[in-house]
């Protein structure tokens, strides 16, 4: 009986060591430790800074709501990157897809006059199509001409950046006055919660963005794990040559994967516009929602459902970080913490091998002793 218990305990421990959750939690803990050390070196109380970070997120219901609002577009860009990772493509172009998605949603939101029940879905569809097409161009260059997608995505990020700044100044779209921004989208295109009783509890910034993000994550998880398309996409991601040998058209699947990935990032831009910004301002620098999506995808272990929790964590850190100035702590400490977390997640495979090797030796010794 005891041998059976020992074996079950060992198998459970091995599963924990083989999974990614343990190493993600360790990386998060290390990130906060590194942040605390740097704060102390700078002469700032780490306890006071982290206390303000926590109360800045959980102190009031409206703080939690704002954290979720911050998280929603990052969840979608994280999904975009995670989906491409699962299919063997590195989508570093989520930033550009996010920008063109925002621009498409803005155009539809400003010029189209239809009821909200039609207007909101149309804005989201326009953003998804724009992001998908933007990514598909890079996919075609990769498949037809063999051009590395990373280089293309980086260039397309900047093209989208300057395209948006150009569009902001088009007279038909530009707002009246001296502001370097577009007109506000129509009320029928906004995804804000307008119920007064809900606003009293949740604050005026509450929106339906998070529902879009969660629905998208569930749909992507279903596609990857329960459909033939998902099987083909992951097969190409694991081994393109083996997939082709098995009769899968890898070029077609790459085009499909990159288009869906771009559509998700484009929807992230639409959610940011329709649930928070309401207009597009002229960029002075890239907003980095796409690059933050890479962080979310890595923290979430490129799992669609994991991206929800990783995005909520990142959104809370972003919003809570805005409160750090109240204790004279730099908000940049949040970027240092997140960067440290990603660094340790990136090298977690080293620790995984060491721990699994050690666990294997212990298990072998135990079996030897039993014999």
JSON list of C-alpha atoms in Angstrom, two decimals, residues 148-344:
[
{"chain": "A", "resi": 148, "resn": "UNK", "atom": "CA", "xyz": [11.71, 35.97, -42.84]},
{"chain": "A", "resi": 149, "resn": "UNK", "atom": "CA", "xyz": [8.49, 36.97, -41.07]},
{"chain": "A", "resi": 150, "resn": "UNK", "atom": "CA", "xyz": [10.29, 38.61, -38.13]},
{"chain": "A", "resi": 151, "resn": "UNK", "atom": "CA", "xyz": [11.95, 41.19, -40.38]},
{"chain": "A", "resi": 152, "resn": "UNK", "atom": "CA", "xyz": [8.74, 41.81, -42.29]},
{"chain": "A", "resi": 153, "resn": "UNK", "atom": "CA", "xyz": [6.69, 42.20, -39.12]},
{"chain": "A", "resi": 154, "resn": "UNK", "atom": "CA", "xyz": [9.14, 44.75, -37.69]},
{"chain": "A", "resi": 155, "resn": "UNK", "atom": "CA", "xyz": [8.92, 46.85, -40.85]},
{"chain": "A", "resi": 156, "resn": "UNK", "atom": "CA", "xyz": [5.13, 46.53, -40.99]},
{"chain": "A", "resi": 157, "resn": "UNK", "atom": "CA", "xyz": [4.90, 47.74, -37.38]},
{"chain": "A", "resi": 158, "resn": "UNK", "atom": "CA", "xyz": [6.46, 51.02, -38.44]},
{"chain": "A", "resi": 159, "resn": "UNK", "atom": "CA", "xyz": [4.37, 51.25, -41.60]},
{"chain": "A", "resi": 160, "resn": "UNK", "atom": "CA", "xyz": [1.23, 50.89, -39.48]},
{"chain": "A", "resi": 161, "resn": "UNK", "atom": "CA", "xyz": [2.55, 53.50, -37.04]},
{"chain": "A", "resi": 162, "resn": "UNK", "atom": "CA", "xyz": [3.05, 56.15, -39.72]},
{"chain": "A", "resi": 163, "resn": "UNK", "atom": "CA", "xyz": [-0.13, 55.15, -41.56]},
{"chain": "A", "resi": 164, "resn": "UNK", "atom": "CA", "xyz": [-2.11, 55.83, -38.38]},
{"chain": "A", "resi": 165, "resn": "UNK", "atom": "CA", "xyz": [-0.43, 59.22, -37.89]},
{"chain": "A", "resi": 166, "resn": "UNK", "atom": "CA", "xyz": [-1.24, 60.10, -41.50]},
{"chain": "A", "resi": 167, "resn": "UNK", "atom": "CA", "xyz": [-4.88, 59.03, -41.14]},
{"chain": "A", "resi": 168, "resn": "UNK", "atom": "CA", "xyz": [-5.32, 61.07, -37.95]},
{"chain": "A", "resi": 169, "resn": "UNK", "atom": "CA", "xyz": [-4.64, 64.25, -39.95]},
{"chain": "A", "resi": 170, "resn": "UNK", "atom": "CA", "xyz": [-7.02, 63.51, -42.82]},
{"chain": "A", "resi": 171, "resn": "UNK", "atom": "CA", "xyz": [-9.60, 66.37, -42.71]},
{"chain": "A", "resi": 172, "resn": "UNK", "atom": "CA", "xyz": [-12.62, 64.06, -42.86]},
{"chain": "A", "resi": 173, "resn": "UNK", "atom": "CA", "xyz": [-11.39, 62.08, -39.84]},
{"chain": "A", "resi": 174, "resn": "UNK", "atom": "CA", "xyz": [-9.59, 64.81, -37.92]},
{"chain": "A", "resi": 175, "resn": "UNK", "atom": "CA", "xyz": [-11.34, 66.42, -34.98]},
{"chain": "A", "resi": 176, "resn": "UNK", "atom": "CA", "xyz": [-12.27, 70.07, -35.05]},
{"chain": "A", "resi": 177, "resn": "UNK", "atom": "CA", "xyz": [-9.81, 72.24, -33.13]},
{"chain": "A", "resi": 178, "resn": "UNK", "atom": "CA", "xyz": [-6.09, 72.03, -32.46]},
{"chain": "A", "resi": 179, "resn": "UNK", "atom": "CA", "xyz": [-6.06, 68.53, -31.01]},
{"chain": "A", "resi": 180, "resn": "UNK", "atom": "CA", "xyz": [-3.96, 66.04, -32.99]},
{"chain": "A", "resi": 181, "resn": "UNK", "atom": "CA", "xyz": [-6.58, 63.31, -32.85]},
{"chain": "A", "resi": 182, "resn": "UNK", "atom": "CA", "xyz": [-9.49, 61.84, -34.76]},
{"chain": "A", "resi": 183, "resn": "UNK", "atom": "CA", "xyz": [-13.13, 62.53, -34.03]},
{"chain": "A", "resi": 184, "resn": "UNK", "atom": "CA", "xyz": [-14.70, 60.49, -31.26]},
{"chain": "A", "resi": 185, "resn": "UNK", "atom": "CA", "xyz": [-16.46, 57.36, -32.40]},
{"chain": "A", "resi": 186, "resn": "UNK", "atom": "CA", "xyz": [-20.25, 57.46, -32.20]},
{"chain": "A", "resi": 187, "resn": "UNK", "atom": "CA", "xyz": [-22.00, 56.46, -29.00]},
{"chain": "A", "resi": 188, "resn": "UNK", "atom": "CA", "xyz": [-23.44, 53.44, -30.79]},
{"chain": "A", "resi": 189, "resn": "UNK", "atom": "CA", "xyz": [-19.90, 52.11, -31.33]},
{"chain": "A", "resi": 190, "resn": "UNK", "atom": "CA", "xyz": [-18.78, 52.44, -27.70]},
{"chain": "A", "resi": 191, "resn": "UNK", "atom": "CA", "xyz": [-18.55, 49.38, -25.46]},
{"chain": "A", "resi": 192, "resn": "UNK", "atom": "CA", "xyz": [-18.82, 51.29, -22.20]},
{"chain": "A", "resi": 193, "resn": "UNK", "atom": "CA", "xyz": [-21.23, 50.15, -19.48]},
{"chain": "A", "resi": 194, "resn": "UNK", "atom": "CA", "xyz": [-23.86, 52.90, -19.30]},
{"chain": "A", "resi": 195, "resn": "UNK", "atom": "CA", "xyz": [-26.09, 51.49, -16.56]},
{"chain": "A", "resi": 196, "resn": "UNK", "atom": "CA", "xyz": [-26.01, 54.08, -13.77]},
{"chain": "A", "resi": 197, "resn": "UNK", "atom": "CA", "xyz": [-26.35, 51.59, -10.91]},
{"chain": "A", "resi": 198, "resn": "UNK", "atom": "CA", "xyz": [-23.44, 49.54, -12.27]},
{"chain": "A", "resi": 199, "resn": "UNK", "atom": "CA", "xyz": [-21.37, 52.66, -12.79]},
{"chain": "A", "resi": 200, "resn": "UNK", "atom": "CA", "xyz": [-21.84, 53.63, -9.14]},
{"chain": "A", "resi": 201, "resn": "UNK", "atom": "CA", "xyz": [-20.24, 50.34, -8.08]},
{"chain": "A", "resi": 202, "resn": "UNK", "atom": "CA", "xyz": [-17.74, 49.78, -10.89]},
{"chain": "A", "resi": 203, "resn": "UNK", "atom": "CA", "xyz": [-16.88, 53.35, -11.85]},
{"chain": "A", "resi": 204, "resn": "UNK", "atom": "CA", "xyz": [-17.38, 55.22, -15.10]},
{"chain": "A", "resi": 205, "resn": "UNK", "atom": "CA", "xyz": [-14.57, 53.36, -16.89]},
{"chain": "A", "resi": 206, "resn": "UNK", "atom": "CA", "xyz": [-16.25, 49.95, -16.91]},
{"chain": "A", "resi": 207, "resn": "UNK", "atom": "CA", "xyz": [-16.67, 48.34, -20.32]},
{"chain": "A", "resi": 208, "resn": "UNK", "atom": "CA", "xyz": [-17.57, 45.05, -21.99]},
{"chain": "A", "resi": 209, "resn": "UNK", "atom": "CA", "xyz": [-14.04, 44.56, -23.39]},
{"chain": "A", "resi": 210, "resn": "UNK", "atom": "CA", "xyz": [-13.17, 41.71, -21.06]},
{"chain": "A", "resi": 211, "resn": "UNK", "atom": "CA", "xyz": [-16.11, 39.66, -22.36]},
{"chain": "A", "resi": 212, "resn": "UNK", "atom": "CA", "xyz": [-14.74, 39.93, -25.91]},
{"chain": "A", "resi": 213, "resn": "UNK", "atom": "CA", "xyz": [-11.28, 38.90, -24.72]},
{"chain": "A", "resi": 214, "resn": "UNK", "atom": "CA", "xyz": [-12.54, 35.89, -22.73]},
{"chain": "A", "resi": 215, "resn": "UNK", "atom": "CA", "xyz": [-14.80, 34.75, -25.59]},
{"chain": "A", "resi": 216, "resn": "UNK", "atom": "CA", "xyz": [-11.90, 35.01, -28.03]},
{"chain": "A", "resi": 217, "resn": "UNK", "atom": "CA", "xyz": [-9.66, 32.94, -25.70]},
{"chain": "A", "resi": 218, "resn": "UNK", "atom": "CA", "xyz": [-12.30, 30.22, -25.36]},
{"chain": "A", "resi": 219, "resn": "UNK", "atom": "CA", "xyz": [-12.84, 30.09, -29.14]},
{"chain": "A", "resi": 220, "resn": "UNK", "atom": "CA", "xyz": [-9.08, 29.88, -29.83]},
{"chain": "A", "resi": 221, "resn": "UNK", "atom": "CA", "xyz": [-8.67, 27.14, -27.20]},
{"chain": "A", "resi": 222, "resn": "UNK", "atom": "CA", "xyz": [-11.50, 25.19, -28.85]},
{"chain": "A", "resi": 223, "resn": "UNK", "atom": "CA", "xyz": [-9.99, 25.62, -32.32]},
{"chain": "A", "resi": 224, "resn": "UNK", "atom": "CA", "xyz": [-6.55, 24.45, -31.20]},
{"chain": "A", "resi": 225, "resn": "UNK", "atom": "CA", "xyz": [-7.68, 21.49, -29.11]},
{"chain": "A", "resi": 226, "resn": "UNK", "atom": "CA", "xyz": [-10.95, 20.29, -30.61]},
{"chain": "A", "resi": 227, "resn": "UNK", "atom": "CA", "xyz": [-10.87, 20.88, -34.36]},
{"chain": "A", "resi": 228, "resn": "UNK", "atom": "CA", "xyz": [-9.15, 19.45, -37.39]},
{"chain": "A", "resi": 229, "resn": "UNK", "atom": "CA", "xyz": [-7.86, 22.92, -38.23]},
{"chain": "A", "resi": 230, "resn": "UNK", "atom": "CA", "xyz": [-6.20, 23.17, -34.82]},
{"chain": "A", "resi": 231, "resn": "UNK", "atom": "CA", "xyz": [-4.61, 19.74, -35.27]},
{"chain": "A", "resi": 232, "resn": "UNK", "atom": "CA", "xyz": [-3.19, 20.76, -38.65]},
{"chain": "A", "resi": 233, "resn": "UNK", "atom": "CA", "xyz": [-1.91, 24.10, -37.35]},
{"chain": "A", "resi": 234, "resn": "UNK", "atom": "CA", "xyz": [-0.16, 22.51, -34.37]},
{"chain": "A", "resi": 235, "resn": "UNK", "atom": "CA", "xyz": [1.22, 19.74, -36.55]},
{"chain": "A", "resi": 236, "resn": "UNK", "atom": "CA", "xyz": [2.86, 22.33, -38.80]},
{"chain": "A", "resi": 237, "resn": "UNK", "atom": "CA", "xyz": [4.15, 24.12, -35.70]},
{"chain": "A", "resi": 238, "resn": "UNK", "atom": "CA", "xyz": [5.72, 20.94, -34.27]},
{"chain": "A", "resi": 239, "resn": "UNK", "atom": "CA", "xyz": [7.38, 19.80, -37.48]},
{"chain": "A", "resi": 240, "resn": "UNK", "atom": "CA", "xyz": [6.57, 21.33, -40.84]},
{"chain": "A", "resi": 241, "resn": "UNK", "atom": "CA", "xyz": [8.27, 18.59, -42.87]},
{"chain": "A", "resi": 242, "resn": "UNK", "atom": "CA", "xyz": [6.53, 15.80, -40.97]},
{"chain": "A", "resi": 243, "resn": "UNK", "atom": "CA", "xyz": [3.19, 17.56, -41.43]},
{"chain": "A", "resi": 244, "resn": "UNK", "atom": "CA", "xyz": [3.77, 17.82, -45.19]},
{"chain": "A", "resi": 245, "resn": "UNK", "atom": "CA", "xyz": [4.68, 14.13, -45.27]},
{"chain": "A", "resi": 246, "resn": "UNK", "atom": "CA", "xyz": [1.35, 13.42, -43.57]},
{"chain": "A", "resi": 247, "resn": "UNK", "atom": "CA", "xyz": [-0.52, 15.26, -46.32]},
{"chain": "A", "resi": 248, "resn": "UNK", "atom": "CA", "xyz": [-0.95, 18.68, -44.68]},
{"chain": "A", "resi": 249, "resn": "UNK", "atom": "CA", "xyz": [-0.46, 21.75, -46.86]},
{"chain": "A", "resi": 250, "resn": "UNK", "atom": "CA", "xyz": [1.92, 23.65, -44.58]},
{"chain": "A", "resi": 251, "resn": "UNK", "atom": "CA", "xyz": [1.91, 26.87, -46.64]},
{"chain": "A", "resi": 252, "resn": "UNK", "atom": "CA", "xyz": [-1.88, 27.10, -46.46]},
{"chain": "A", "resi": 253, "resn": "UNK", "atom": "CA", "xyz": [-1.85, 26.47, -42.71]},
{"chain": "A", "resi": 254, "resn": "UNK", "atom": "CA", "xyz": [0.79, 29.16, -42.18]},
{"chain": "A", "resi": 255, "resn": "UNK", "atom": "CA", "xyz": [-1.36, 31.64, -44.11]},
{"chain": "A", "resi": 256, "resn": "UNK", "atom": "CA", "xyz": [-4.37, 30.66, -41.99]},
{"chain": "A", "resi": 257, "resn": "UNK", "atom": "CA", "xyz": [-2.46, 30.84, -38.71]},
{"chain": "A", "resi": 258, "resn": "UNK", "atom": "CA", "xyz": [-0.94, 34.25, -39.39]},
{"chain": "A", "resi": 259, "resn": "UNK", "atom": "CA", "xyz": [-4.27, 35.66, -40.57]},
{"chain": "A", "resi": 260, "resn": "UNK", "atom": "CA", "xyz": [-6.09, 34.49, -37.42]},
{"chain": "A", "resi": 261, "resn": "UNK", "atom": "CA", "xyz": [-3.23, 35.78, -35.28]},
{"chain": "A", "resi": 262, "resn": "UNK", "atom": "CA", "xyz": [-3.43, 39.21, -36.93]},
{"chain": "A", "resi": 263, "resn": "UNK", "atom": "CA", "xyz": [-7.22, 39.28, -36.55]},
{"chain": "A", "resi": 264, "resn": "UNK", "atom": "CA", "xyz": [-6.89, 38.76, -32.77]},
{"chain": "A", "resi": 265, "resn": "UNK", "atom": "CA", "xyz": [-4.41, 41.62, -32.45]},
{"chain": "A", "resi": 266, "resn": "UNK", "atom": "CA", "xyz": [-6.69, 43.84, -34.56]},
{"chain": "A", "resi": 267, "resn": "UNK", "atom": "CA", "xyz": [-9.59, 43.09, -32.22]},
{"chain": "A", "resi": 268, "resn": "UNK", "atom": "CA", "xyz": [-7.35, 44.12, -29.34]},
{"chain": "A", "resi": 269, "resn": "UNK", "atom": "CA", "xyz": [-6.98, 47.52, -30.98]},
{"chain": "A", "resi": 270, "resn": "UNK", "atom": "CA", "xyz": [-10.75, 47.80, -31.44]},
{"chain": "A", "resi": 271, "resn": "UNK", "atom": "CA", "xyz": [-11.36, 46.99, -27.77]},
{"chain": "A", "resi": 272, "resn": "UNK", "atom": "CA", "xyz": [-8.89, 49.64, -26.66]},
{"chain": "A", "resi": 273, "resn": "UNK", "atom": "CA", "xyz": [-10.60, 52.22, -28.87]},
{"chain": "A", "resi": 274, "resn": "UNK", "atom": "CA", "xyz": [-14.22, 51.30, -28.15]},
{"chain": "A", "resi": 275, "resn": "UNK", "atom": "CA", "xyz": [-13.86, 50.62, -24.45]},
{"chain": "A", "resi": 276, "resn": "UNK", "atom": "CA", "xyz": [-11.34, 53.22, -23.38]},
{"chain": "A", "resi": 277, "resn": "UNK", "atom": "CA", "xyz": [-9.80, 55.66, -25.88]},
{"chain": "A", "resi": 278, "resn": "UNK", "atom": "CA", "xyz": [-12.83, 56.57, -28.07]},
{"chain": "A", "resi": 279, "resn": "UNK", "atom": "CA", "xyz": [-10.47, 58.27, -30.52]},
{"chain": "A", "resi": 280, "resn": "UNK", "atom": "CA", "xyz": [-7.00, 57.84, -32.02]},
{"chain": "A", "resi": 281, "resn": "UNK", "atom": "CA", "xyz": [-4.36, 60.38, -31.11]},
{"chain": "A", "resi": 282, "resn": "UNK", "atom": "CA", "xyz": [-1.23, 61.02, -33.13]},
{"chain": "A", "resi": 283, "resn": "UNK", "atom": "CA", "xyz": [1.53, 58.73, -31.88]},
{"chain": "A", "resi": 284, "resn": "UNK", "atom": "CA", "xyz": [4.75, 60.13, -30.49]},
{"chain": "A", "resi": 285, "resn": "UNK", "atom": "CA", "xyz": [5.99, 56.57, -29.96]},
{"chain": "A", "resi": 286, "resn": "UNK", "atom": "CA", "xyz": [4.68, 53.04, -30.36]},
{"chain": "A", "resi": 287, "resn": "UNK", "atom": "CA", "xyz": [2.19, 52.14, -27.63]},
{"chain": "A", "resi": 288, "resn": "UNK", "atom": "CA", "xyz": [3.70, 48.65, -27.25]},
{"chain": "A", "resi": 289, "resn": "UNK", "atom": "CA", "xyz": [0.43, 46.74, -26.80]},
{"chain": "A", "resi": 290, "resn": "UNK", "atom": "CA", "xyz": [1.70, 44.16, -29.28]},
{"chain": "A", "resi": 291, "resn": "UNK", "atom": "CA", "xyz": [5.02, 43.76, -27.49]},
{"chain": "A", "resi": 292, "resn": "UNK", "atom": "CA", "xyz": [3.22, 43.48, -24.16]},
{"chain": "A", "resi": 293, "resn": "UNK", "atom": "CA", "xyz": [1.25, 40.69, -25.81]},
{"chain": "A", "resi": 294, "resn": "UNK", "atom": "CA", "xyz": [4.50, 38.75, -26.19]},
{"chain": "A", "resi": 295, "resn": "UNK", "atom": "CA", "xyz": [5.00, 39.04, -22.42]},
{"chain": "A", "resi": 296, "resn": "UNK", "atom": "CA", "xyz": [1.44, 37.85, -21.77]},
{"chain": "A", "resi": 297, "resn": "UNK", "atom": "CA", "xyz": [1.86, 34.90, -24.14]},
{"chain": "A", "resi": 298, "resn": "UNK", "atom": "CA", "xyz": [5.06, 33.80, -22.41]},
{"chain": "A", "resi": 299, "resn": "UNK", "atom": "CA", "xyz": [3.64, 34.16, -18.90]},
{"chain": "A", "resi": 300, "resn": "UNK", "atom": "CA", "xyz": [0.56, 32.25, -20.03]},
{"chain": "A", "resi": 301, "resn": "UNK", "atom": "CA", "xyz": [2.77, 29.48, -21.49]},
{"chain": "A", "resi": 302, "resn": "UNK", "atom": "CA", "xyz": [1.22, 30.18, -24.94]},
{"chain": "A", "resi": 303, "resn": "UNK", "atom": "CA", "xyz": [-2.02, 28.66, -23.64]},
{"chain": "A", "resi": 304, "resn": "UNK", "atom": "CA", "xyz": [-5.16, 30.59, -24.67]},
{"chain": "A", "resi": 305, "resn": "UNK", "atom": "CA", "xyz": [-6.79, 30.24, -21.24]},
{"chain": "A", "resi": 306, "resn": "UNK", "atom": "CA", "xyz": [-3.47, 31.00, -19.57]},
{"chain": "A", "resi": 307, "resn": "UNK", "atom": "CA", "xyz": [-3.37, 34.27, -21.53]},
{"chain": "A", "resi": 308, "resn": "UNK", "atom": "CA", "xyz": [-6.52, 35.43, -19.71]},
{"chain": "A", "resi": 309, "resn": "UNK", "atom": "CA", "xyz": [-4.86, 35.15, -16.30]},
{"chain": "A", "resi": 310, "resn": "UNK", "atom": "CA", "xyz": [-1.52, 36.44, -17.57]},
{"chain": "A", "resi": 311, "resn": "UNK", "atom": "CA", "xyz": [-3.25, 39.44, -19.17]},
{"chain": "A", "resi": 312, "resn": "UNK", "atom": "CA", "xyz": [-5.17, 40.21, -15.98]},
{"chain": "A", "resi": 313, "resn": "UNK", "atom": "CA", "xyz": [-1.90, 40.06, -14.04]},
{"chain": "A", "resi": 314, "resn": "UNK", "atom": "CA", "xyz": [-0.17, 42.38, -16.51]},
{"chain": "A", "resi": 315, "resn": "UNK", "atom": "CA", "xyz": [-3.15, 44.75, -16.58]},
{"chain": "A", "resi": 316, "resn": "UNK", "atom": "CA", "xyz": [-3.14, 44.93, -12.78]},
{"chain": "A", "resi": 317, "resn": "UNK", "atom": "CA", "xyz": [0.59, 45.65, -12.78]},
{"chain": "A", "resi": 318, "resn": "UNK", "atom": "CA", "xyz": [0.15, 48.39, -15.39]},
{"chain": "A", "resi": 319, "resn": "UNK", "atom": "CA", "xyz": [-2.68, 50.11, -13.57]},
{"chain": "A", "resi": 320, "resn": "UNK", "atom": "CA", "xyz": [-1.26, 49.59, -10.09]},
{"chain": "A", "resi": 321, "resn": "UNK", "atom": "CA", "xyz": [2.06, 50.95, -11.33]},
{"chain": "A", "resi": 322, "resn": "UNK", "atom": "CA", "xyz": [0.44, 54.32, -12.00]},
{"chain": "A", "resi": 323, "resn": "UNK", "atom": "CA", "xyz": [-0.07, 54.67, -8.22]},
{"chain": "A", "resi": 324, "resn": "UNK", "atom": "CA", "xyz": [3.61, 54.19, -7.31]},
{"chain": "A", "resi": 325, "resn": "UNK", "atom": "CA", "xyz": [4.36, 57.90, -7.71]},
{"chain": "A", "resi": 326, "resn": "UNK", "atom": "CA", "xyz": [2.35, 58.45, -4.52]},
{"chain": "A", "resi": 327, "resn": "UNK", "atom": "CA", "xyz": [5.20, 56.87, -2.55]},
{"chain": "A", "resi": 328, "resn": "UNK", "atom": "CA", "xyz": [7.90, 58.42, -4.77]},
{"chain": "A", "resi": 329, "resn": "UNK", "atom": "CA", "xyz": [8.62, 55.09, -6.45]},
{"chain": "A", "resi": 330, "resn": "UNK", "atom": "CA", "xyz": [9.22, 55.09, -10.22]},
{"chain": "A", "resi": 331, "resn": "UNK", "atom": "CA", "xyz": [6.49, 53.41, -12.25]},
{"chain": "A", "resi": 332, "resn": "UNK", "atom": "CA", "xyz": [9.27, 51.93, -14.42]},
{"chain": "A", "resi": 333, "resn": "UNK", "atom": "CA", "xyz": [9.85, 49.37, -11.66]},
{"chain": "A", "resi": 334, "resn": "UNK", "atom": "CA", "xyz": [6.87, 47.51, -13.11]},
{"chain": "A", "resi": 335, "resn": "UNK", "atom": "CA", "xyz": [8.73, 47.12, -16.42]},
{"chain": "A", "resi": 336, "resn": "UNK", "atom": "CA", "xyz": [11.79, 45.85, -14.55]},
{"chain": "A", "resi": 337, "resn": "UNK", "atom": "CA", "xyz": [9.68, 43.28, -12.69]},
{"chain": "A", "resi": 338, "resn": "UNK", "atom": "CA", "xyz": [7.98, 42.10, -15.89]},
{"chain": "A", "resi": 339, "resn": "UNK", "atom": "CA", "xyz": [11.29, 41.95, -17.74]},
{"chain": "A", "resi": 340, "resn": "UNK", "atom": "CA", "xyz": [12.82, 39.84, -14.97]},
{"chain": "A", "resi": 341, "resn": "UNK", "atom": "CA", "xyz": [9.83, 37.51, -15.03]},
{"chain": "A", "resi": 342, "resn": "UNK", "atom": "CA", "xyz": [10.21, 37.00, -18.78]},
{"chain": "A", "resi": 343, "resn": "UNK", "atom": "CA", "xyz": [13.95, 36.44, -18.45]},
{"chain": "A", "resi": 344, "resn": "UNK", "atom": "CA", "xyz": [13.48, 33.64, -15.94]}
]
